[in-house]
Amino acid sequence: MFSFLEKNPFFFAVAVFLVIAYAGVVEILPDFTNRARPVEGTKPYSVLQLAGKHVYMQESCNACHTQMIRPFKSETDRYGMYSLSGEYAYDRPHLWGSKRTGPDLMRVGNYRTSDWHENHMKEPTSVVPGSIMPAYKHLFDKNSDIDTAYAEALTIKNVFGVPYDQADMPKLGSFDITKAEVNAEAAAIVEQMKDPEIKKAFERGEIRQIVALIAYLNSLK
């Protein structure tokens, strides 16, 4: 067999290719599969966070902000640990982005607070002098679409198997229970905000878009 391969360079090259390809599959594929699994501690977005993600996409935040930290020192020094594929396991759609007019937001929840986001969205230059980001004051006047966010969560649970039945996640299937959890999550954010109109709206049972957006941004860690 070996003498045959030595005398036939073409078949020898094919045999070498097959051996290397097989070794590559054995070594790389299991690790690749493992990396694609949810990272330990990764949870599906709550219904309020999904509503905030809808606002994020609606306002095209992903046009100026990425959500992918590359393994370069210049990026990890500024934004934190580089991104792992398993951290996006429950993202539909992914919001990696491709342009950084503003900073990467992959881990913004680790270093920004709810009241900081409130001030930043209302008047960017009040917290970031020289910022070119426009103000998003209209988010303080519009209500979040909780019904659509609930429908999306229910869909990705039933169609894609996103594990919303974990003990610490909403028990999707009963909107009344989910709405109570949404209100509890929103209340914690509203408590940290300073705008009196946001608080009054919440007391009337209204959750403004800015509250949902902050819930989403706080979840990015």
Coordinates of C-alpha atoms in Angstrom, one line a residue:
M1 CA 0.0 0.0 0.0
F2 CA 2.7 2.4 1.0
S3 CA 4.9 1.5 -2.0
F4 CA 1.9 2.2 -4.2
L5 CA 1.4 5.6 -2.8
E6 CA 5.1 6.4 -3.1
K7 CA 5.0 5.6 -6.8
N8 CA 1.8 7.6 -7.4
P9 CA 2.1 11.2 -6.3
F10 CA -1.5 12.0 -7.1
F11 CA -3.0 9.2 -4.9
F12 CA -0.4 10.1 -2.2
A13 CA -1.6 13.7 -2.2
V14 CA -5.2 12.5 -1.9
A15 CA -4.3 10.2 1.0
V16 CA -2.5 13.0 2.8
F17 CA -5.5 15.3 2.3
L18 CA -8.0 12.7 3.6
V19 CA -5.8 12.0 6.7
I20 CA -5.5 15.7 7.5
A21 CA -9.2 16.4 6.8
Y22 CA -10.2 13.5 9.1
A23 CA -7.9 14.8 11.8
G24 CA -9.2 18.3 11.4
V25 CA -12.8 17.1 11.8
V26 CA -12.0 15.0 14.9
E27 CA -10.1 17.9 16.5
I28 CA -12.0 21.0 15.5
L29 CA -15.7 19.9 15.1
P30 CA -16.3 18.9 18.8
D31 CA -14.7 22.2 20.0
F32 CA -16.7 24.2 17.5
T33 CA -19.9 22.5 18.6
N34 CA -19.1 23.2 22.2
R35 CA -18.4 26.9 21.5
A36 CA -21.8 27.3 19.8
R37 CA -23.6 26.2 22.9
P38 CA -24.9 28.8 25.3
V39 CA -22.2 30.0 27.7
E40 CA -22.9 29.1 31.3
G41 CA -25.1 31.8 32.8
T42 CA -26.5 33.0 29.5
K43 CA -30.3 33.5 29.8
P44 CA -33.0 34.3 27.2
Y45 CA -34.1 37.9 27.2
S46 CA -37.1 38.7 29.5
V47 CA -40.2 40.0 27.8
L48 CA -39.4 43.6 28.9
Q49 CA -35.9 43.2 27.5
L50 CA -37.3 41.9 24.2
A51 CA -39.5 44.9 24.1
G52 CA -36.4 47.1 24.6
K53 CA -34.6 45.2 21.8
H54 CA -37.4 46.0 19.5
V55 CA -36.9 49.7 20.4
Y56 CA -33.2 49.3 19.8
M57 CA -33.8 47.9 16.3
Q58 CA -36.6 50.4 15.5
E59 CA -34.3 53.3 16.3
S60 CA -31.5 51.6 14.2
C61 CA -29.1 51.7 17.2
N62 CA -27.2 48.8 15.5
A63 CA -26.4 51.1 12.6
C64 CA -23.9 53.0 14.8
H65 CA -23.1 50.5 17.6
T66 CA -21.7 47.0 17.3
Q67 CA -22.3 44.1 19.8
M68 CA -19.1 42.1 19.1
I69 CA -15.9 42.6 20.9
R70 CA -13.0 41.2 18.9
P71 CA -10.0 39.6 20.6
F72 CA -7.7 42.6 20.2
K73 CA -6.1 44.3 23.2
S74 CA -7.3 47.7 22.0
E75 CA -10.9 46.4 22.2
T76 CA -10.7 44.3 25.4
D77 CA -9.1 47.2 27.3
R78 CA -11.9 49.5 26.4
Y79 CA -15.0 47.2 26.2
G80 CA -14.1 44.1 28.3
M81 CA -13.8 40.4 27.6
Y82 CA -14.0 39.5 23.9
S83 CA -17.3 38.0 22.7
L84 CA -17.9 34.3 22.7
S85 CA -20.2 32.6 20.1
G86 CA -22.3 31.0 22.9
E87 CA -23.2 34.4 24.3
Y88 CA -25.4 34.9 21.2
A89 CA -27.3 31.6 21.5
Y90 CA -30.6 33.3 22.2
D91 CA -30.2 36.3 19.9
R92 CA -32.8 36.4 17.1
P93 CA -31.7 38.3 15.1
H94 CA -28.0 38.9 16.0
L95 CA -27.1 42.6 16.3
W96 CA -23.4 42.3 15.7
G97 CA -23.3 45.4 13.5
S98 CA -20.4 46.5 11.4
K99 CA -19.9 50.2 12.0
R100 CA -18.7 51.9 15.2
T101 CA -19.8 55.5 15.1
G102 CA -20.4 54.9 18.8
P103 CA -18.8 52.5 21.2
D104 CA -19.5 48.7 21.2
L105 CA -22.4 47.8 23.5
M106 CA -21.8 44.1 24.0
R107 CA -21.0 44.6 27.8
V108 CA -22.5 48.0 28.4
G109 CA -24.6 46.6 31.2
N110 CA -21.4 46.1 33.2
Y111 CA -20.4 49.7 33.4
R112 CA -23.5 51.9 32.8
T113 CA -26.5 52.4 35.1
S114 CA -30.2 53.0 34.5
D115 CA -30.0 56.7 35.4
W116 CA -26.9 57.1 33.1
H117 CA -28.9 55.7 30.2
E118 CA -31.8 58.0 31.1
N119 CA -29.6 61.1 30.9
H120 CA -27.8 59.9 27.8
M121 CA -30.9 59.1 25.8
K122 CA -32.5 62.4 26.8
E123 CA -29.5 64.6 26.2
P124 CA -26.3 62.7 25.1
T125 CA -23.9 65.7 25.6
S126 CA -25.0 65.9 29.3
V127 CA -22.9 62.8 30.0
V128 CA -20.7 62.5 27.0
P129 CA -19.4 66.0 26.0
G130 CA -18.9 66.3 22.3
S131 CA -21.2 63.4 21.5
I132 CA -22.8 63.4 18.0
M133 CA -25.6 61.0 19.0
P134 CA -29.0 62.6 18.6
A135 CA -31.4 62.9 21.6
Y136 CA -34.2 60.3 21.8
K137 CA -36.7 62.3 23.9
H138 CA -39.6 60.7 22.1
L139 CA -38.8 57.4 23.8
F140 CA -40.0 59.1 27.0
D141 CA -43.4 59.7 25.6
K142 CA -44.2 56.4 23.8
N143 CA -45.4 53.2 25.4
S144 CA -43.6 49.9 25.0
D145 CA -45.2 47.2 23.0
I146 CA -45.3 44.4 25.6
D147 CA -47.9 42.4 23.7
T148 CA -45.6 42.0 20.7
A149 CA -42.6 41.2 22.9
Y150 CA -44.6 38.5 24.7
A151 CA -45.7 37.0 21.3
E152 CA -42.1 36.9 20.2
A153 CA -41.0 35.2 23.4
L154 CA -43.7 32.6 23.1
T155 CA -42.8 32.0 19.4
I156 CA -39.1 31.5 20.0
K157 CA -39.9 29.2 22.9
N158 CA -42.2 27.0 20.9
V159 CA -40.4 27.1 17.6
F160 CA -36.7 27.4 18.5
G161 CA -36.8 25.8 22.0
V162 CA -35.5 28.8 23.8
P163 CA -35.6 27.7 27.5
Y164 CA -38.1 30.1 29.0
D165 CA -39.2 27.5 31.6
Q166 CA -36.1 28.0 33.8
A167 CA -37.0 28.8 37.4
D168 CA -35.8 32.3 37.1
M169 CA -37.5 33.1 33.8
P170 CA -41.1 34.1 32.9
K171 CA -43.5 31.2 32.7
L172 CA -44.7 31.9 29.2
G173 CA -48.2 30.7 28.5
S174 CA -50.0 32.9 31.0
F175 CA -49.8 36.5 30.0
D176 CA -51.1 37.7 33.4
I177 CA -48.1 36.1 35.2
T178 CA -45.7 37.4 32.6
K179 CA -47.2 40.9 32.8
A180 CA -46.6 40.9 36.6
E181 CA -43.0 39.9 36.1
V182 CA -42.6 42.7 33.4
N183 CA -44.0 45.2 35.8
A184 CA -41.7 44.1 38.6
E185 CA -38.6 44.4 36.3
A186 CA -39.8 47.8 35.0
A187 CA -40.5 49.0 38.6
A188 CA -36.9 48.4 39.5
I189 CA -35.7 50.5 36.6
V190 CA -38.2 53.3 37.1
E191 CA -37.1 53.5 40.7
Q192 CA -33.6 54.4 39.5
M193 CA -34.8 57.1 37.0
K194 CA -35.3 60.7 37.8
D195 CA -37.9 61.8 35.3
P196 CA -41.2 62.3 37.2
E197 CA -43.3 61.8 34.1
I198 CA -41.9 58.3 33.7
K199 CA -42.9 57.5 37.3
K200 CA -46.4 58.9 36.8
A201 CA -46.8 57.0 33.6
F202 CA -45.8 53.8 35.4
E203 CA -48.2 54.4 38.2
R204 CA -50.9 54.6 35.5
G205 CA -49.8 51.2 34.2
E206 CA -47.8 52.5 31.3
I207 CA -44.3 51.3 30.5
R208 CA -42.5 53.9 28.4
Q209 CA -40.1 52.8 25.6
I210 CA -37.1 54.2 27.4
V211 CA -37.7 51.9 30.3
A212 CA -37.8 48.8 28.0
L213 CA -34.7 50.0 26.2
I214 CA -32.8 50.5 29.4
A215 CA -33.9 47.0 30.5
Y216 CA -32.3 45.7 27.3
L217 CA -29.1 47.7 27.6
N218 CA -28.7 46.5 31.2
S219 CA -28.9 42.9 30.1
L220 CA -25.9 43.3 27.8
K221 CA -23.1 41.9 30.0

